[in-house]
Coordinates of C-alpha atoms in Angstrom, one line a residue:
Chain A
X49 CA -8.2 -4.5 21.8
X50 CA -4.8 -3.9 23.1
X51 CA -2.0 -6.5 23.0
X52 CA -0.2 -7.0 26.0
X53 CA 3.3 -6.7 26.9
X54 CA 4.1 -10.1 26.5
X55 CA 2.2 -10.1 22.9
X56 CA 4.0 -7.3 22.0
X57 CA 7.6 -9.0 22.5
X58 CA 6.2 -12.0 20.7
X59 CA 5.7 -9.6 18.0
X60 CA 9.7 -8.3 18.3
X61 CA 10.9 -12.0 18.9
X62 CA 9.0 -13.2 15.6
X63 CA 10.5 -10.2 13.2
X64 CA 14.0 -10.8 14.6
X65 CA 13.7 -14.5 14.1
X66 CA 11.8 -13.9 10.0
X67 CA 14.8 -11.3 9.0
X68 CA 17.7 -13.8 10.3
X69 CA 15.5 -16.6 8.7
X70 CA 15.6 -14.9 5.6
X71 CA 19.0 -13.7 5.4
X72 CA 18.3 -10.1 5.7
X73 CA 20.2 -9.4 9.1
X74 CA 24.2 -10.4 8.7
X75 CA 27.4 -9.4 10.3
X76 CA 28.7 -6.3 8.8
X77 CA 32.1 -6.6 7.1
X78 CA 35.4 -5.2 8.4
X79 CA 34.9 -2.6 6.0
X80 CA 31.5 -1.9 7.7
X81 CA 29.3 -2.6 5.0
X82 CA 26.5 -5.3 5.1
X83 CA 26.2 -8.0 2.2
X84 CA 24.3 -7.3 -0.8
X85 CA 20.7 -7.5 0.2
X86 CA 20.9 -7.4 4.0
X87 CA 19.2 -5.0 5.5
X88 CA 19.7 -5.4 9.3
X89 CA 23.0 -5.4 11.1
X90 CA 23.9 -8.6 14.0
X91 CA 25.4 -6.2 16.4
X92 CA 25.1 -9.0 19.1
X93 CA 24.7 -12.5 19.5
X94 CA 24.3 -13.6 23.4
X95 CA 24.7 -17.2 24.0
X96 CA 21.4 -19.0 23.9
X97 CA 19.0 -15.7 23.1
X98 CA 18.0 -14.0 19.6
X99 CA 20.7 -12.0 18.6
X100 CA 20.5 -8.3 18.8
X101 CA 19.6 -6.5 14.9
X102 CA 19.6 -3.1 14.2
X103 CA 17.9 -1.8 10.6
X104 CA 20.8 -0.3 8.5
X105 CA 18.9 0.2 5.0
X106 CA 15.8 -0.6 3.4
X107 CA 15.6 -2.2 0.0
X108 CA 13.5 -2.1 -2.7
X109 CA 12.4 -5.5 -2.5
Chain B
X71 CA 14.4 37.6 -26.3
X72 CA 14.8 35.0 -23.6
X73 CA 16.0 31.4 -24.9
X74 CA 13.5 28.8 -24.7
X75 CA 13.2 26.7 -21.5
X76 CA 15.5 23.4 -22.1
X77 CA 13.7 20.4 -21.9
X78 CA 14.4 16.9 -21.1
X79 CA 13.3 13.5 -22.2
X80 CA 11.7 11.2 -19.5
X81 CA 9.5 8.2 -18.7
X82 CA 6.1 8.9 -16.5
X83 CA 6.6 5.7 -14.6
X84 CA 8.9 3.2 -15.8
X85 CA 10.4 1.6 -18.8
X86 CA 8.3 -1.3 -19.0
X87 CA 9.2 -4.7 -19.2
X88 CA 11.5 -5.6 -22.7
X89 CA 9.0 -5.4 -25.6
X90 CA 7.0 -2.7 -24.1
X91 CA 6.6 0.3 -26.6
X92 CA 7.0 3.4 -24.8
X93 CA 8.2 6.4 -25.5
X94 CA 9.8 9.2 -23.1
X95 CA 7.8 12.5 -22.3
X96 CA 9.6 16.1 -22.9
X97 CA 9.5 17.3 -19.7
X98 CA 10.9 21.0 -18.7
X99 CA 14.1 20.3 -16.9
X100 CA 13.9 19.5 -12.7
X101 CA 15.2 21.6 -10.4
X102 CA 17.2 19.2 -7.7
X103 CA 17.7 22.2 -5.0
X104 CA 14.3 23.4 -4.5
X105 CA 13.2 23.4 -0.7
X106 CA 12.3 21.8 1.6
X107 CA 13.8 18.7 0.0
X108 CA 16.4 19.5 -2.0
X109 CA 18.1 16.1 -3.7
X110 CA 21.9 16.4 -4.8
X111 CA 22.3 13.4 -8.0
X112 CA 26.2 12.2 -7.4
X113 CA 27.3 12.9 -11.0
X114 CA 28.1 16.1 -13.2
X115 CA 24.3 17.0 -14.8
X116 CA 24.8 16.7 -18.5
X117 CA 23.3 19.6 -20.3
X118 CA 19.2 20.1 -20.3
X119 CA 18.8 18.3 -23.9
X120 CA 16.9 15.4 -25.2
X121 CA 19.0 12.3 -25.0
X122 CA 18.6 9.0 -27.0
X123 CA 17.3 6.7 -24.5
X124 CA 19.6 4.3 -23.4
X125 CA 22.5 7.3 -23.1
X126 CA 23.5 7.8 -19.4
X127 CA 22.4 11.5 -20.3
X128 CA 18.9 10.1 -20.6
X129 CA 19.2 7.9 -17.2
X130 CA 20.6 11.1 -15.7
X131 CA 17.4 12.8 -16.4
X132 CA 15.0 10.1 -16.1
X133 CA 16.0 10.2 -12.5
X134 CA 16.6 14.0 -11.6
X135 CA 13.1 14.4 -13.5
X136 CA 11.3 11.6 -10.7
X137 CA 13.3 12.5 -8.1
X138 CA 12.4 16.5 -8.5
X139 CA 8.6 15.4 -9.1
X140 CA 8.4 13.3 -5.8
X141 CA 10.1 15.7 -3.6
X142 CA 8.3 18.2 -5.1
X143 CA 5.0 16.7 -4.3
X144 CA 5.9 15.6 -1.1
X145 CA 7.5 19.4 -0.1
X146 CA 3.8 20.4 -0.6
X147 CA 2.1 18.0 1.3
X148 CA 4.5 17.3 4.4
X149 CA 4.1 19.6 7.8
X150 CA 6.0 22.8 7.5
X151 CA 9.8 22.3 8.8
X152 CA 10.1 18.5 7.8
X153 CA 13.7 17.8 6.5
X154 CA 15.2 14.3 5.4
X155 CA 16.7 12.6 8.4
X156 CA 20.0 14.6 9.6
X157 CA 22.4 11.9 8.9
X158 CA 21.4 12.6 5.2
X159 CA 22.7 15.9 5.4
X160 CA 20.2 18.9 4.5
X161 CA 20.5 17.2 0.5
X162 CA 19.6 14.2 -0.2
X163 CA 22.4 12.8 -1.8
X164 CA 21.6 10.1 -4.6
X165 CA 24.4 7.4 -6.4
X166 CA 22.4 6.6 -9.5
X167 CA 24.8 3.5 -10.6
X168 CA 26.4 2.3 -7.5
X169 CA 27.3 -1.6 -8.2
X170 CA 25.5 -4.4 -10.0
X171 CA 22.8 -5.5 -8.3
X172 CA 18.7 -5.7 -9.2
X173 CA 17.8 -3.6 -6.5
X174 CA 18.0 0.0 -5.1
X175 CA 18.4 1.2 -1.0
X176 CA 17.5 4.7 1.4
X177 CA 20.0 3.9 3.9
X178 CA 20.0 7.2 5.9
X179 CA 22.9 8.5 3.5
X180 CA 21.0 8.8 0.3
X181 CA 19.5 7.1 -2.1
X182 CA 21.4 4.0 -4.1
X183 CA 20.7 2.6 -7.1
X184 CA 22.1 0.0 -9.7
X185 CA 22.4 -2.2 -12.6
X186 CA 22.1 -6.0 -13.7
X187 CA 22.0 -7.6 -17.1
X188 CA 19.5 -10.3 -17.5
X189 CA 18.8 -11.7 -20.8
X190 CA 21.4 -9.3 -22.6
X191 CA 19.3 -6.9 -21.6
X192 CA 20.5 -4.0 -19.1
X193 CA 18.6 -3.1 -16.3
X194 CA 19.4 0.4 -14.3
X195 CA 17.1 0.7 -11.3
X196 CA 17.2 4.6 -11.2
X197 CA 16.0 4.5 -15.0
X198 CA 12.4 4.3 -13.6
X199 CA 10.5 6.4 -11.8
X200 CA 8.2 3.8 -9.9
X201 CA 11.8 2.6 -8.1
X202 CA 12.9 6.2 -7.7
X203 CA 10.1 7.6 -5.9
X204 CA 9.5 4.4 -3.8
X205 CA 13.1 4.9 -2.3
X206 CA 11.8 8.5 -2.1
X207 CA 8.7 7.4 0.1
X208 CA 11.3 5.6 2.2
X209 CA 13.6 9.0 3.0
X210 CA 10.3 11.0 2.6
X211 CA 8.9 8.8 5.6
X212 CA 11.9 8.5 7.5
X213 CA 12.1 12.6 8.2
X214 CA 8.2 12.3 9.0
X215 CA 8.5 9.7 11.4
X216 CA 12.4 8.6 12.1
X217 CA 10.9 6.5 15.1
X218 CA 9.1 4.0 12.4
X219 CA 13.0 3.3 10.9
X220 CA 14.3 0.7 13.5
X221 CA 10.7 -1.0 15.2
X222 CA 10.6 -4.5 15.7
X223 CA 7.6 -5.2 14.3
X224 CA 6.4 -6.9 11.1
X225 CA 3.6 -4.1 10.4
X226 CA 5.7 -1.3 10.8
X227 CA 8.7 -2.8 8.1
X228 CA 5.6 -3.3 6.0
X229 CA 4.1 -0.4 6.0
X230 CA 7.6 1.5 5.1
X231 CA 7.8 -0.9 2.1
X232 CA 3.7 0.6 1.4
X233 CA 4.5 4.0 1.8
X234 CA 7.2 3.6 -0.9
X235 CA 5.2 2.4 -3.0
X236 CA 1.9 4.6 -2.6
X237 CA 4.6 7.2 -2.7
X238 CA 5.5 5.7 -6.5
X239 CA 1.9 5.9 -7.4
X240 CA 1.0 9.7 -6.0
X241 CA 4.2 11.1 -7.5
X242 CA 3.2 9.6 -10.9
X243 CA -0.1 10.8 -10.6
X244 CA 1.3 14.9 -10.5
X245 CA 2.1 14.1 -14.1
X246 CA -0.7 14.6 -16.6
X247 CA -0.2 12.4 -19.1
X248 CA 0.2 9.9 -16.7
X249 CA -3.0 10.5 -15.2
X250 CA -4.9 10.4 -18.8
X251 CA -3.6 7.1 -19.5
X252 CA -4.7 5.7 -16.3
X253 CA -7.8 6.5 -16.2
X254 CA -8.0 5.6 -19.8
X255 CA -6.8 2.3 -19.5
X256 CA -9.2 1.5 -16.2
X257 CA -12.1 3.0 -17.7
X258 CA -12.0 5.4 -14.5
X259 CA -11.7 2.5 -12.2
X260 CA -8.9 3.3 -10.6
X261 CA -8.8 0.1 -8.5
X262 CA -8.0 -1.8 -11.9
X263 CA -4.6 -3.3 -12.9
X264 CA -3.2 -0.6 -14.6
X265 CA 0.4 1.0 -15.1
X266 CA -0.2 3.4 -11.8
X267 CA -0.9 -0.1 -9.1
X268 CA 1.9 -2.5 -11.2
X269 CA 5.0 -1.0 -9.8
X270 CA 8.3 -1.3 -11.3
X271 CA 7.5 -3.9 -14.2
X272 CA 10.9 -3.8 -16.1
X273 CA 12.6 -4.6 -12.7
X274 CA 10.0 -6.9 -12.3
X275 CA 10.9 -8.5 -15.4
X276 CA 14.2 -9.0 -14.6
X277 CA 13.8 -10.5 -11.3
X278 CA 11.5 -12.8 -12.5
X279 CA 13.9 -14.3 -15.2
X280 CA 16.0 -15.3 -12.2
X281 CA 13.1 -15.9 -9.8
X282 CA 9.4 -16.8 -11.0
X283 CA 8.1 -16.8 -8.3
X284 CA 9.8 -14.1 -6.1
X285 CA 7.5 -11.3 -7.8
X286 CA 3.9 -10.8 -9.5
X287 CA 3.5 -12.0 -12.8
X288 CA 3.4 -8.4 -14.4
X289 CA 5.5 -6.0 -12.3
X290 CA 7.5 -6.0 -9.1
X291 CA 4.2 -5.7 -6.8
X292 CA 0.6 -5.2 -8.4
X293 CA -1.4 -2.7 -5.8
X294 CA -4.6 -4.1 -7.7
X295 CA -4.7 -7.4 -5.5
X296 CA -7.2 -9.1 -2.9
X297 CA -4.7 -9.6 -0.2
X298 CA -6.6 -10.0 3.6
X299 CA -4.9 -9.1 6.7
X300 CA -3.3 -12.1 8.6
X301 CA -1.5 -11.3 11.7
X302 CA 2.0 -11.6 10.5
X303 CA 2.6 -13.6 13.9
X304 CA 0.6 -16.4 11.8
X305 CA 2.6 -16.2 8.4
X306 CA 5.4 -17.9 7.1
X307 CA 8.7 -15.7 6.9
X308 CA 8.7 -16.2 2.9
X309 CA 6.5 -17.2 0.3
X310 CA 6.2 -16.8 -3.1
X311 CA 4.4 -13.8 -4.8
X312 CA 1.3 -15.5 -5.0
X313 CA 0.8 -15.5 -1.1
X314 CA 1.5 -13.5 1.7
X315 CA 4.2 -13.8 3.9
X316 CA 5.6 -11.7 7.2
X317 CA 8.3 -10.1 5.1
X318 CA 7.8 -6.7 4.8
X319 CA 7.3 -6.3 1.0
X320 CA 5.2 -8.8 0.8
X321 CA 3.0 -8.0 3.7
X322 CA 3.1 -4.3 2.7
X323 CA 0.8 -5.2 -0.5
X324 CA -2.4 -5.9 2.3
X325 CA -2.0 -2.1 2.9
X326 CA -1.3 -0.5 -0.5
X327 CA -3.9 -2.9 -1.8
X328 CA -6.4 -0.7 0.3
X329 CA -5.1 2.1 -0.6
X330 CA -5.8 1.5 -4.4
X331 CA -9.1 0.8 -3.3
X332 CA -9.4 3.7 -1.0
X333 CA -7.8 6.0 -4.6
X334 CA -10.8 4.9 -6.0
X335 CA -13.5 5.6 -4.2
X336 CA -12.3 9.2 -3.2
X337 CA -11.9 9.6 -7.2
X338 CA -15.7 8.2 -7.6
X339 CA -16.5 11.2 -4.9
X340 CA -15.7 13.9 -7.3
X341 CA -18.2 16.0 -9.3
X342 CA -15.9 15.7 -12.3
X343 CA -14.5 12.2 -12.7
X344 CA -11.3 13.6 -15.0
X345 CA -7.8 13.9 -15.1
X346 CA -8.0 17.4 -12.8
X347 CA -10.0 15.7 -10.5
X348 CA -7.5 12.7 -9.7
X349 CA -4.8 15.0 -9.3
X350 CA -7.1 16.8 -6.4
X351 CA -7.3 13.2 -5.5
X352 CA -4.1 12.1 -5.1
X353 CA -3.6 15.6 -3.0
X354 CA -6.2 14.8 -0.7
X355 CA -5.3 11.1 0.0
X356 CA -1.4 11.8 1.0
X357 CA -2.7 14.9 2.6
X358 CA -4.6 12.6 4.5
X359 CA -2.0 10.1 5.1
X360 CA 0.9 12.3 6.3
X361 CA -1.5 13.6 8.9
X362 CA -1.9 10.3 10.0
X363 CA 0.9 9.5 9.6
X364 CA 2.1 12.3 12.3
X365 CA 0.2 11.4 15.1
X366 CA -0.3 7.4 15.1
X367 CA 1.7 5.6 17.4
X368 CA 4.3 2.8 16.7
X369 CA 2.5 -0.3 17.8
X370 CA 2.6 -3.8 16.5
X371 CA -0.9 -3.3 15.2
X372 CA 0.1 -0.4 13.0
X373 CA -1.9 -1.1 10.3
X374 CA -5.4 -0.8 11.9
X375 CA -3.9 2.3 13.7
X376 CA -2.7 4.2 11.0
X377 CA -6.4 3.4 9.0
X378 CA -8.5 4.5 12.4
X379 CA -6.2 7.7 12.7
X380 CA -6.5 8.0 8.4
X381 CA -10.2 8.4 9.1
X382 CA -10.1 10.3 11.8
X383 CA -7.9 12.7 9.9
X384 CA -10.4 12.9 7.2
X385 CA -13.3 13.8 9.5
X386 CA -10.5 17.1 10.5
X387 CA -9.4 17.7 7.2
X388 CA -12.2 17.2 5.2
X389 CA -15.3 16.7 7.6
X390 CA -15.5 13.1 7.1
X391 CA -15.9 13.2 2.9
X392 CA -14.0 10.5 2.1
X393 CA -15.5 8.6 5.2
X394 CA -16.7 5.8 3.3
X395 CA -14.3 5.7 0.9
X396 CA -11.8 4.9 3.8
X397 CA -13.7 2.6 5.7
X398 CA -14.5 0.9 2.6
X399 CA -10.6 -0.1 1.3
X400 CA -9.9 -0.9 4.8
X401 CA -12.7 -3.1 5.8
X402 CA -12.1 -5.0 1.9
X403 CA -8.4 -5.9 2.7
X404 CA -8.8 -6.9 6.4
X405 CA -6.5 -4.1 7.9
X406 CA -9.8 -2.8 10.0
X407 CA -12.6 -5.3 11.1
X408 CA -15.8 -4.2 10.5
X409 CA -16.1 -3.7 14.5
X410 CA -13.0 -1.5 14.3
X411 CA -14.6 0.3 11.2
X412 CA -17.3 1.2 12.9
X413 CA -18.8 2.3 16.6
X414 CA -21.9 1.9 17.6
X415 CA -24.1 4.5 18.3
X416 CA -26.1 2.8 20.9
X417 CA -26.5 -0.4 21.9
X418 CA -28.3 -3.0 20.4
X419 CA -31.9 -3.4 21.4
X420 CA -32.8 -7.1 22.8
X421 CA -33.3 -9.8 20.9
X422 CA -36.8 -10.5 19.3
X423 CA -38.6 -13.8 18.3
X424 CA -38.1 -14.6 15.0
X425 CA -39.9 -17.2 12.5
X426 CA -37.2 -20.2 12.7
X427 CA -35.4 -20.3 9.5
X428 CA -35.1 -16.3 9.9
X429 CA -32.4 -15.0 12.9
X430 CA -31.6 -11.5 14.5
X431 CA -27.9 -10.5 14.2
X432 CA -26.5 -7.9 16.1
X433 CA -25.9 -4.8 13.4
X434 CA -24.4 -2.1 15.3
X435 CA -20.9 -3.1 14.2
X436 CA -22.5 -2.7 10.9
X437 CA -24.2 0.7 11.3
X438 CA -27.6 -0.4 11.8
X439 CA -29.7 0.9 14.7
X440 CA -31.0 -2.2 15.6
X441 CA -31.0 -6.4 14.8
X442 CA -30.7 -7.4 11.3
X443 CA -33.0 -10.9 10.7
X444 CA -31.5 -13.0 7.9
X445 CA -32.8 -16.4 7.0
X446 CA -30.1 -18.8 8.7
X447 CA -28.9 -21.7 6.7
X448 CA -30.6 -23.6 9.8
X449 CA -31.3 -27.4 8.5
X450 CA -28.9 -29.9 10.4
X451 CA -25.8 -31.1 8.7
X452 CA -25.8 -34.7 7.4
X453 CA -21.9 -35.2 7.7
X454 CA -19.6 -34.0 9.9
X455 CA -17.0 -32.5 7.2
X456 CA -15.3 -29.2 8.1
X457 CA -13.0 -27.1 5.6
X458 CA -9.3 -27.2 6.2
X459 CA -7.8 -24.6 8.9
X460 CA -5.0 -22.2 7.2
X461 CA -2.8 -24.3 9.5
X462 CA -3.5 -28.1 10.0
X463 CA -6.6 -30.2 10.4
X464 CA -9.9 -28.6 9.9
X465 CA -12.0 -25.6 10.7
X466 CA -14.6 -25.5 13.7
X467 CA -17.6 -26.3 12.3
X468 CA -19.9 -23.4 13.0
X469 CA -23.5 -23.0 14.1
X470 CA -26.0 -21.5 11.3
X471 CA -25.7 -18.5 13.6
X472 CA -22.0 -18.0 13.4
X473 CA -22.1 -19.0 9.5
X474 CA -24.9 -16.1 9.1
X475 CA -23.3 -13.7 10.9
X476 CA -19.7 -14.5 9.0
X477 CA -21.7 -14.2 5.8
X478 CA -23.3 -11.2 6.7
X479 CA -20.1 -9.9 7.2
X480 CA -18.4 -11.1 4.1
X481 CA -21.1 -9.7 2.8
X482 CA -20.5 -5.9 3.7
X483 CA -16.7 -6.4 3.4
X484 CA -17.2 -7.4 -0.1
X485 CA -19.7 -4.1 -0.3
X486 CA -22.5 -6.4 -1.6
X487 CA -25.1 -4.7 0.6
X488 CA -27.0 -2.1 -0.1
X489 CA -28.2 -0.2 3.3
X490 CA -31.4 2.1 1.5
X491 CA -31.1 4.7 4.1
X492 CA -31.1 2.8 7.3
X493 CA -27.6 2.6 8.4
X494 CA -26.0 5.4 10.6
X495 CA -23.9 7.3 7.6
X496 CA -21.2 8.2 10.1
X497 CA -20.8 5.0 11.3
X498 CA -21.3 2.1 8.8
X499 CA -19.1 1.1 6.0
X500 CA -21.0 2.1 2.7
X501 CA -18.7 1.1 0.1
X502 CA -19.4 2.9 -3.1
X503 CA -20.1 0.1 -5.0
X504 CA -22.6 -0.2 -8.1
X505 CA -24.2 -3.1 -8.1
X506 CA -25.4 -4.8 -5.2
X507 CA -26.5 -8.7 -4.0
X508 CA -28.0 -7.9 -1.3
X509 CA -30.3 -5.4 0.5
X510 CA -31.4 -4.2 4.0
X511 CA -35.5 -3.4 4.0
X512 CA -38.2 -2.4 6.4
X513 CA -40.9 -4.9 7.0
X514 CA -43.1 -3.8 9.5
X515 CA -40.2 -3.3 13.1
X516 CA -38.1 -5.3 11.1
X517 CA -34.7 -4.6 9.1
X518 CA -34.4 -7.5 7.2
X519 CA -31.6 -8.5 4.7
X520 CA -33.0 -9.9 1.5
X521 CA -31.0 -11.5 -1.6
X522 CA -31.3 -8.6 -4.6
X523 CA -29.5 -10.8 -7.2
X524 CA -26.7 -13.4 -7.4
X525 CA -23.3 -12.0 -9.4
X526 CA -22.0 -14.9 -11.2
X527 CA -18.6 -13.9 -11.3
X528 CA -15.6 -12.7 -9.5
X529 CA -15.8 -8.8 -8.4
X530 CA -13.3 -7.6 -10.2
X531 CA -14.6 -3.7 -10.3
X532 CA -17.5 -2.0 -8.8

């Protein structure tokens, strides 16, 4: 069965919300580089909405 | 006369946790530049000799040796023209000892390793193999399917984190020693604990001094686990070890779970059950998982896509062989329900009276050409007491209809039933298993599903 549209942003909504709930998505530093263990990058945080992640590494675990 | 070929000291798959008595392999010495993925090791290689372990000279080579292996492997198996993602450059360039830290990253500029000391004992992450070729899998994936690198979704993370690590397990399974031991230590069940499903258990080790409960009791993640599909949408965003979460490495062990199982029954396929014969195994699995890999789209439900297009690409590749095999791991760990697992050839036939303890279940998701009849647990209930929901409060109490037909299908997840001939081969889910509970037999129209024996005990191996 196919999810919808709006299932399929639920899905996006949820992962953005578990990696900032977890600490994996941060700020990168002025030197560019994330903190140990991050993997995404906050590129944008618009008042009142998710903020925007993009994946900068994967980690082992 | 020509000087004999320098050889190297390395470990097949990892160090092992502290204690651990294992000794290094001579291995002939890797070849970093070989196309099409050529790896470039960001130090001076020391010369081709056999190092004490411990040495850098030795971690140098542990490394280059894994790193070689995997890309080696992969090079054979991969579509012809696949190249690590261009922001790698055309090598693959690889820090061996970048910082302290209990970890290792791909980060679309190579490959990063580390070191911690735990315990006054020093950990380097590029020292085993298991880590090494699961970052591997990571780039390896990445220039098969850049579009997987930045998706949104919980299934898609989690299946980068599996392919890493079924990428651990296939590379160590080109080596030959590795491959004896295995199947000595499982007996030639492949879907045992054994050092190819624990991956990374000196790492694990040290992350566990810190953090008990942050990985599996004997390694960094176990592939030998029961682990059933949730929607991640449903799961918490961490939990310990023990339980599945919606982060990726933890979510990832549903998949690679059913891949172990799926490792076994192809290897129970072959005429010769011997070390030859899992290394034709392992071929034939990633063969069958890079083509799936190629054409399945990036959807939320990427798990149950990539299985249906895994068995599709078996029916292509190998006329549907390892059918069964397939169908079997993925129907065990949840990633395809048994209505997904199977079609039906034709639709069921109406329902039929039945004597009233006994009750017709539609069988076509199952593979059977008509109704099953099992005898329904059909007396009435005497208090209204539910189990508890995976949530809060309790379960919907179900009809004995409902409760047959989710036992019935327990039933053929587990692989407890035995068919005798009257399911459709190319659709049900005939998992290779040896001993049965439960059978399917004629009487007189009838296909009927009758107890065969009770296991007392958990299934732990077929």
């Amino acid at each position: 069965m196919r999810r919808t549209k709006k299932a399929e942003q639920l899905a996006a909504e949820k992962f953005v919300s578990d990696t900032v709930a977890r600490g994996d998505a941060a700020r990168a530093g002025e030197d560019g580089n994330l903190p140990k263990g991050a993997t995404h990058e906050i590129v944008e945080e618009p008042e009142g909405e998710a903020p925007k992640i993009r994946r900068r590494r994967f980690r082992l675990f | 006369m020509p000087p004999a070929p320098s050889s190297i000291l390395a470990w097949e798959d990892d160090p092992g946790a502290p204690g651990s008595r294992r000794h290094p392999d001579a291995q002939p010495r890797p070849t970093l530049a070989a196309a099409p993925l050529p790896v470039s090791i960001d130090a001076k290689a020391p010369p081709a000799r056999e190092f004490k372990v411990g040495s850098p000279e030795f971690r140098y080579w542990v490394a280059a040796e894994a790193l070689a292996r995997g890309a080696q492997f992969w090079g054979t198996i991969l579509p012809k023209g696949t190249r690590w993602h261009s922001t790698n450059g055309a090598r693959l360039p690889v820090e061996l000892d970048e910082d302290v830290d209990l970890n290792a990253y791909y980060d679309r500029h190579g490959l990063h390793f580390f070191h911690d000391t735990v315990k006054g004992v020093t950990v380097y992450s590029g020292e085993s193999p298991d880590v090494v070729c699961h970052e591997l899998g990571h780039a390896v994936l990445d220039g098969l399917r850049p579009q997987l690198w930045d998706a949104l979704s919980a299934e898609v993370a989690a299946f980068h984190e599996s392919f890493g690590d079924m990428s651990a397990m296939l590379s160590g399974l080109q080596l030959q020693s590795l491959r004896e031991e295995v199947l000595a230590e499982t007996a030639s069940r492949l879907d045992r604990s054994s050092r190819l499903s624990r991956l990374a258990e000196q790492l694990g080790w040290a992350v566990r001094q810190g953090h008990p409960d942050a990985v599996d009791r004997d390694c960094l993640r176990n592939a030998s686990n029961s682990f059933f599909y949730t929607d991640p949408l449903k799961l918490p965003p961490t939990a310990p070890a023990a339980t599945l979460s919606s982060e990726p490495h933890s979510f990832s062990r549903v998949f690679t779970g059913a891949f172990l199982n799926i490792l076994a029954g192809m290897f129970r396929l072959q005429k010769k059950r011997d070390q030859a014969a899992l290394l034709d195994t392992s071929r034939d699995a990633a063969t069958i998982l890079v083509t799936a890999i190629k054409t399945t789209p990036v959807v939320p439900t990427y798990f149950s896509q990539i299985a249906t297009h895994m068995i599709s690409a078996d029916a292509a590749t190998f006329r549907g062989r390892y059918r069964d095999a397939l169908k079997g791991g993925f129907v065990k760990h949840g990633v395809l329900s048994l209505q997904a697992a199977t079609s039906p050839p034709s639709p069921a036939p109406g329902a039929e009276d039945a004597p009233l303890a006994r009750i017709a279940l539609p069988a076509a998701h199952l593979g059977l050409p008509q109704e099953l009849f099992v005898t329904a647990a059909s007396h009435p209930k005497r208090f209204a007491v539910t189990g508890a929901a995976p949530d809060v409060g309790g379960t919907e109490s179900p009809g004995h209809d409902d409760a047959a037909a989710a036992f019935l299908e327990d039933l053929v997840r587990r692989g407890e039933v035995d068919f005798n001939g009257h399911a459709v081969a190319e659709t049900a889910v005939l998992a290779p298993k040896r001993r049965k509970t439960h059978e399917v037999v004629r009487e007189a129209d009838e296909l009927v599903l009758v107890r065969r024996c009770i296991d007392c005990g958990v299934t732990l191996a077929p």
